[in-house]
Short mmCIF file of C-alpha atoms in Angstrom, two decimals:
data_model
loop_
_atom_site.label_atom_id
_atom_site.label_comp_id
_atom_site.label_asym_id
_atom_site.label_seq_id
_atom_site.Cartn_x
_atom_site.Cartn_y
_atom_site.Cartn_z
CA MET A 1 17.85 0.28 -30.85
CA GLU A 2 20.61 1.52 -28.62
CA LYS A 3 21.87 0.67 -25.16
CA ILE A 4 23.34 3.51 -23.10
CA GLU A 5 24.91 3.20 -19.66
CA ALA A 6 22.88 5.00 -16.98
CA ASN A 7 25.75 7.22 -15.83
CA LYS A 8 25.82 8.89 -19.26
CA VAL A 9 22.19 10.04 -19.15
CA PHE A 10 21.36 10.32 -15.42
CA SER A 11 22.83 12.79 -12.92
CA LYS A 12 22.48 10.22 -10.10
CA ILE A 13 22.40 6.45 -10.54
CA ASP A 14 22.25 5.20 -6.93
CA PHE A 15 19.40 5.66 -4.50
CA GLN A 16 19.75 4.19 -1.03
CA LYS A 17 16.91 4.21 1.49
CA ASP A 18 18.83 5.08 4.64
CA ILE A 19 20.80 7.86 2.95
CA ASP A 20 18.12 9.30 0.68
CA TYR A 21 15.11 8.57 2.89
CA ASN A 22 14.48 12.07 4.17
CA ILE A 23 16.00 14.26 1.51
CA TYR A 24 14.36 12.91 -1.64
CA PRO A 25 17.15 13.69 -4.07
CA ARG A 26 16.36 13.67 -7.75
CA SER A 27 18.13 12.31 -10.75
CA ILE A 28 17.95 14.34 -13.91
CA TYR A 29 17.60 12.30 -17.07
CA GLU A 30 18.63 13.81 -20.37
CA CYS A 31 17.11 12.20 -23.44
CA PRO A 32 20.01 11.20 -25.73
CA VAL A 33 17.90 11.95 -28.81
CA CYS A 34 16.34 15.38 -28.14
CA ARG A 35 18.21 16.50 -24.95
CA ASN A 36 14.89 16.98 -23.17
CA LYS A 37 15.30 16.73 -19.39
CA LEU A 38 13.15 14.69 -17.02
CA SER A 39 13.37 14.40 -13.27
CA PHE A 40 13.18 11.08 -11.38
CA ASN A 41 13.16 10.50 -7.64
CA MET A 42 13.37 7.44 -5.42
CA GLN A 43 9.60 7.03 -5.29
CA ASN A 44 9.50 6.52 -9.06
CA PHE A 45 11.88 3.59 -8.76
CA LYS A 46 10.11 2.26 -5.69
CA LYS A 47 6.84 2.16 -7.64
CA TYR A 48 8.40 0.16 -10.46
CA SER A 49 10.55 -2.09 -8.29
CA LEU A 50 10.44 -5.68 -9.68
CA ASN A 51 8.04 -4.41 -12.31
CA THR A 52 6.89 -6.77 -15.06
CA GLN A 53 4.34 -4.49 -16.74
CA SER A 54 5.04 -2.34 -19.77
CA ILE A 55 3.23 0.50 -21.51
CA PHE A 56 4.84 -0.41 -24.84
CA SER A 57 3.15 -2.36 -27.58
CA ILE A 58 3.82 -6.10 -27.72
CA GLU A 59 6.03 -5.56 -30.77
CA GLU A 60 8.14 -2.90 -29.05
CA GLN A 61 8.51 -5.09 -25.97
CA LYS A 62 9.61 -8.06 -28.06
CA LYS A 63 12.21 -5.94 -29.84
CA ILE A 64 13.68 -4.74 -26.57
CA GLU A 65 13.69 -8.23 -25.01
CA LYS A 66 15.38 -9.66 -28.09
CA TYR A 67 17.99 -6.90 -28.02
CA ILE A 68 18.69 -7.49 -24.33
CA HIS A 69 19.08 -11.24 -24.79
CA THR A 70 21.84 -10.73 -27.35
CA GLY A 71 24.03 -9.00 -24.74
CA LYS A 72 26.07 -10.88 -22.15
CA GLN A 73 25.05 -8.57 -19.31
CA LYS A 74 22.69 -10.02 -16.74
CA LYS A 75 19.22 -8.51 -17.04
CA PRO A 76 18.41 -6.25 -14.07
CA ASN A 77 15.32 -7.15 -12.05
CA SER A 78 13.27 -3.96 -12.68
CA PHE A 79 12.46 -1.50 -15.41
CA ILE A 80 10.45 1.64 -16.19
CA ASP A 81 9.06 2.26 -19.66
CA PHE A 82 8.11 5.66 -21.00
CA TYR A 83 7.93 7.70 -24.18
CA CYS A 84 10.05 10.83 -24.17
CA PRO A 85 7.52 13.69 -23.83
CA LYS A 86 9.31 15.72 -26.49
CA CYS A 87 10.61 13.35 -29.17
CA ASN A 88 8.35 10.40 -28.29
CA VAL A 89 11.15 7.85 -28.46
CA PRO A 90 10.32 4.65 -26.52
CA THR A 91 12.74 4.42 -23.59
CA ARG A 92 13.26 1.69 -21.03
CA ILE A 93 15.31 2.28 -17.88
CA TYR A 94 16.72 -0.91 -16.42
CA PHE A 95 17.55 -0.80 -12.72
CA THR A 96 18.29 -3.21 -9.89
CA ALA A 97 16.19 -3.13 -6.74
CA TRP A 98 18.00 -4.57 -3.71
CA ALA A 99 17.59 -4.84 0.05
CA GLY A 100 19.80 -5.84 2.96
CA GLY A 101 22.01 -4.36 5.67
CA ARG A 102 20.63 -3.39 9.10
CA PHE A 103 17.89 -1.79 7.14
CA THR A 104 18.62 -0.47 3.79
CA GLY A 105 17.94 -1.12 0.22
CA GLY A 106 17.83 0.90 -2.87
CA TYR A 107 17.82 1.19 -6.58
CA HIS A 108 20.83 1.14 -8.85
CA LEU A 109 20.24 2.46 -12.36
CA GLU A 110 22.02 0.17 -14.81
CA PHE A 111 21.34 1.22 -18.41
CA ILE A 112 18.66 2.44 -20.77
CA ILE A 113 17.42 1.11 -24.06
CA ILE A 114 16.07 3.56 -26.61
CA ASN A 115 14.19 2.38 -29.63
CA ALA A 116 15.14 5.26 -31.91
CA MET B 1 66.51 -43.97 17.62
CA ILE B 2 67.81 -47.11 15.84
CA MET B 3 71.59 -47.12 15.44
CA THR B 4 72.23 -49.61 12.66
CA GLY B 5 74.89 -47.60 10.89
CA ASP B 6 73.05 -48.38 7.67
CA PHE B 7 71.52 -45.40 5.90
CA GLY B 8 69.02 -47.60 4.06
CA GLU B 9 67.88 -49.26 7.31
CA ALA B 10 67.66 -45.89 9.04
CA ASN B 11 65.55 -44.53 6.21
CA LYS B 12 63.29 -47.58 6.34
CA ALA B 13 62.90 -47.21 10.12
CA GLY B 14 62.04 -43.56 9.64
CA TRP B 15 59.28 -44.34 7.12
CA GLN B 16 57.88 -47.00 9.44
CA GLY B 17 57.74 -44.40 12.22
CA ALA B 18 55.98 -41.96 9.92
CA ALA B 19 53.52 -44.63 8.81
CA PHE B 20 52.70 -45.30 12.45
CA GLY B 21 52.46 -41.60 13.44
CA ALA B 22 50.47 -40.23 10.54
CA PRO B 23 47.17 -42.02 11.30
CA ILE B 24 47.42 -41.06 14.97
CA GLY B 25 48.01 -37.42 14.00
CA GLY B 26 45.21 -37.59 11.47
CA ILE B 27 42.74 -39.03 13.97
CA SER B 28 43.79 -36.56 16.66
CA GLY B 29 43.38 -33.63 14.22
CA SER B 30 40.00 -34.86 13.06
CA VAL B 31 38.73 -35.23 16.62
CA SER B 32 39.77 -31.69 17.56
CA ALA B 33 38.27 -30.31 14.32
CA TYR B 34 35.04 -32.14 15.09
CA ARG B 35 34.99 -30.78 18.66
CA TYR B 36 35.65 -27.24 17.39
CA ALA B 37 32.83 -27.54 14.84
CA VAL B 38 30.29 -28.84 17.37
CA LYS B 39 31.25 -26.19 19.94
CA ASN B 40 30.84 -23.39 17.38
CA ASP B 41 27.55 -24.57 15.83
CA ILE B 42 29.23 -25.64 12.64
CA ASN B 43 28.11 -28.72 10.77
CA PRO B 44 31.23 -30.94 10.74
CA LEU B 45 30.12 -32.56 7.50
CA ASN B 46 29.85 -29.45 5.33
CA GLY B 47 31.44 -26.67 7.42
CA LYS B 48 28.28 -24.53 7.36
CA TYR B 49 26.58 -22.78 10.26
CA ASN B 50 23.92 -25.18 11.52
CA LYS B 51 21.58 -22.94 13.54
CA PRO B 52 18.70 -20.88 12.12
CA LEU B 53 19.21 -17.12 11.85
CA TYR B 54 16.66 -14.37 11.26
CA HIS B 55 16.50 -10.99 9.53
CA TYR B 56 13.91 -8.38 10.63
CA THR B 57 12.87 -5.91 7.97
CA THR B 58 9.88 -4.29 6.26
CA THR B 59 7.35 -6.04 4.04
CA GLU B 60 8.58 -4.07 1.06
CA ASN B 61 12.18 -5.16 1.60
CA THR B 62 11.09 -8.75 2.14
CA ASP B 63 9.30 -8.71 -1.21
CA ILE B 64 12.54 -7.65 -2.90
CA ILE B 65 14.75 -10.04 -0.92
CA MET B 66 12.56 -13.07 -1.55
CA LYS B 67 12.64 -12.40 -5.29
CA THR B 68 16.34 -11.60 -5.46
CA GLN B 69 18.76 -12.03 -2.55
CA LEU B 70 19.68 -10.53 0.81
CA GLY B 71 22.26 -7.81 0.19
CA ARG B 72 23.45 -6.09 -2.91
CA THR B 73 27.00 -7.22 -3.65
CA ASP B 74 29.48 -9.57 -2.00
CA ASP B 75 30.79 -6.59 -0.05
CA SER B 76 27.36 -6.09 1.52
CA TRP B 77 26.81 -6.67 5.22
CA SER B 78 23.79 -8.73 6.18
CA TYR B 79 22.50 -8.38 9.74
CA LEU B 80 21.15 -11.57 11.27
CA THR B 81 20.01 -12.57 14.72
CA PRO B 82 19.49 -15.99 16.33
CA ASP B 83 16.23 -14.86 18.01
CA GLY B 84 13.17 -15.13 15.75
CA ASN B 85 10.58 -14.59 18.49
CA LYS B 86 10.81 -10.84 18.93
CA THR B 87 7.83 -8.55 18.40
CA PRO B 88 8.51 -5.75 15.90
CA ILE B 89 8.97 -3.12 18.62
CA GLN B 90 11.25 -5.44 20.61
CA ALA B 91 13.33 -6.16 17.51
CA GLN B 92 13.63 -2.43 16.83
CA ILE B 93 14.90 -1.80 20.36
CA ASP B 94 17.12 -4.86 20.84
CA LEU B 95 18.71 -4.78 17.41
CA SER B 96 18.99 -0.98 17.24
CA LEU B 97 17.09 -0.81 13.99
CA PRO B 98 16.58 2.55 12.29
CA GLN B 99 13.16 4.17 12.56
CA SER B 100 12.33 3.37 8.96
CA ASN B 101 12.71 -0.36 9.65
CA THR B 102 9.35 -1.33 11.08
CA ALA B 103 10.51 -4.94 11.55
CA GLU B 104 7.01 -6.20 10.80
CA SER B 105 8.45 -8.81 8.47
CA LEU B 106 10.72 -11.70 9.37
CA ILE B 107 12.93 -13.84 7.17
CA LEU B 108 14.45 -17.14 8.26
CA LEU B 109 17.86 -18.15 7.00
CA LYS B 110 17.84 -21.94 6.86
CA PRO B 111 20.48 -23.82 8.88
CA ASN B 112 23.39 -25.24 6.86
CA SER B 113 23.22 -22.44 4.31
CA ILE B 114 26.19 -20.17 4.92
CA TYR B 115 29.83 -20.54 5.88
CA PRO B 116 30.75 -19.06 9.27
CA ARG B 117 34.10 -17.84 7.92
CA ASN B 118 32.15 -14.98 6.34
CA PHE B 119 30.82 -13.77 9.69
CA ILE B 120 32.73 -10.58 10.36
CA LEU B 121 31.16 -9.93 13.77
CA GLN B 122 29.12 -11.77 16.37
CA ARG B 123 28.19 -9.47 19.23
CA ASN B 124 25.66 -7.96 21.55
CA VAL B 125 24.14 -4.97 19.81
CA THR B 126 25.45 -1.75 21.26
CA GLY B 127 22.87 0.69 22.52
CA ASN B 128 22.24 4.27 21.57
CA VAL B 129 22.46 3.54 17.88
CA TYR B 130 19.45 5.23 16.23
CA LEU B 131 18.40 6.11 19.81
CA ARG B 132 17.67 2.44 20.59
CA GLY B 133 18.61 0.46 23.65
CA GLY B 134 20.38 -2.44 21.98
CA GLY B 135 21.18 -5.61 23.90
CA GLY B 136 20.10 -8.18 21.33
CA TYR B 137 22.57 -10.49 19.67
CA GLU B 138 23.58 -10.10 16.06
CA PHE B 139 25.69 -11.75 13.43
CA ILE B 140 27.12 -9.61 10.67
CA TYR B 141 27.70 -11.62 7.54
CA LYS B 142 29.73 -10.26 4.66
CA ARG B 143 28.23 -11.77 1.56
CA THR B 144 24.93 -11.77 -0.24
CA ILE B 145 22.56 -14.59 0.66
CA PRO B 146 20.64 -16.13 -2.24
CA ASN B 147 16.88 -16.38 -1.83
CA LYS B 148 16.96 -20.19 -2.07
CA TYR B 149 18.29 -20.23 1.51
CA LEU B 150 15.59 -17.89 2.83
CA ILE B 151 12.06 -18.52 4.08
CA ARG B 152 9.53 -15.75 4.70
CA ILE B 153 8.08 -16.22 8.17
CA LYS B 154 5.83 -13.15 8.18
#
């Protein structure tokens, strides 16, 4: 189990609605295990905003939760789970969904947990 | 002034004067602070803004706000308005909201929740922002607002 800060594996860690609304920028994720690249856009994070569902087995989820609870960092309010398509390592992206301003909001990618 | 020629007596007289003046000054200060608070919609008991304020946004944003907070960090600006009776289209025009803000959802900020010292602007909304007319009134508050102070109206 390893925690990696988002800025080390993603090319973009901040998505903001009023800035990124019309241009749909992507963030390229590079798997720290196999270097396989995956592309994420704002819609992916929107779909999993405040998500509580996981595709992992109960055991894998428990391991990740336990690992997170040992750290002092506050747990972000959203996550996306996936298996790396190449090396199959279970990966969880933690991100914070927020809203405010005149009308804005967005998603800030915090860190990932890989169960390698 | 008392001219006794005695330093001890003079000192004593001075302290008596101070003892007499301090309560008067204290009362006078308290009365003007109270008047200032009432005039500026501030609760004199806790120093918080005592009128309801509203935030127009989308349903999606309201879902996030009601589960987290309004704003991202303490440097965030929250836009609030005292008028909670606007239709979505009227809110979009009066508050110069961007096109992506459909204003179909409304959040109430409870009175006595926030300190007015964190208001950085209170003004009539200028027009021609996002091609809107403006003219509504807005408060810009520089802090996040925890969801315990917020009520979803629609």
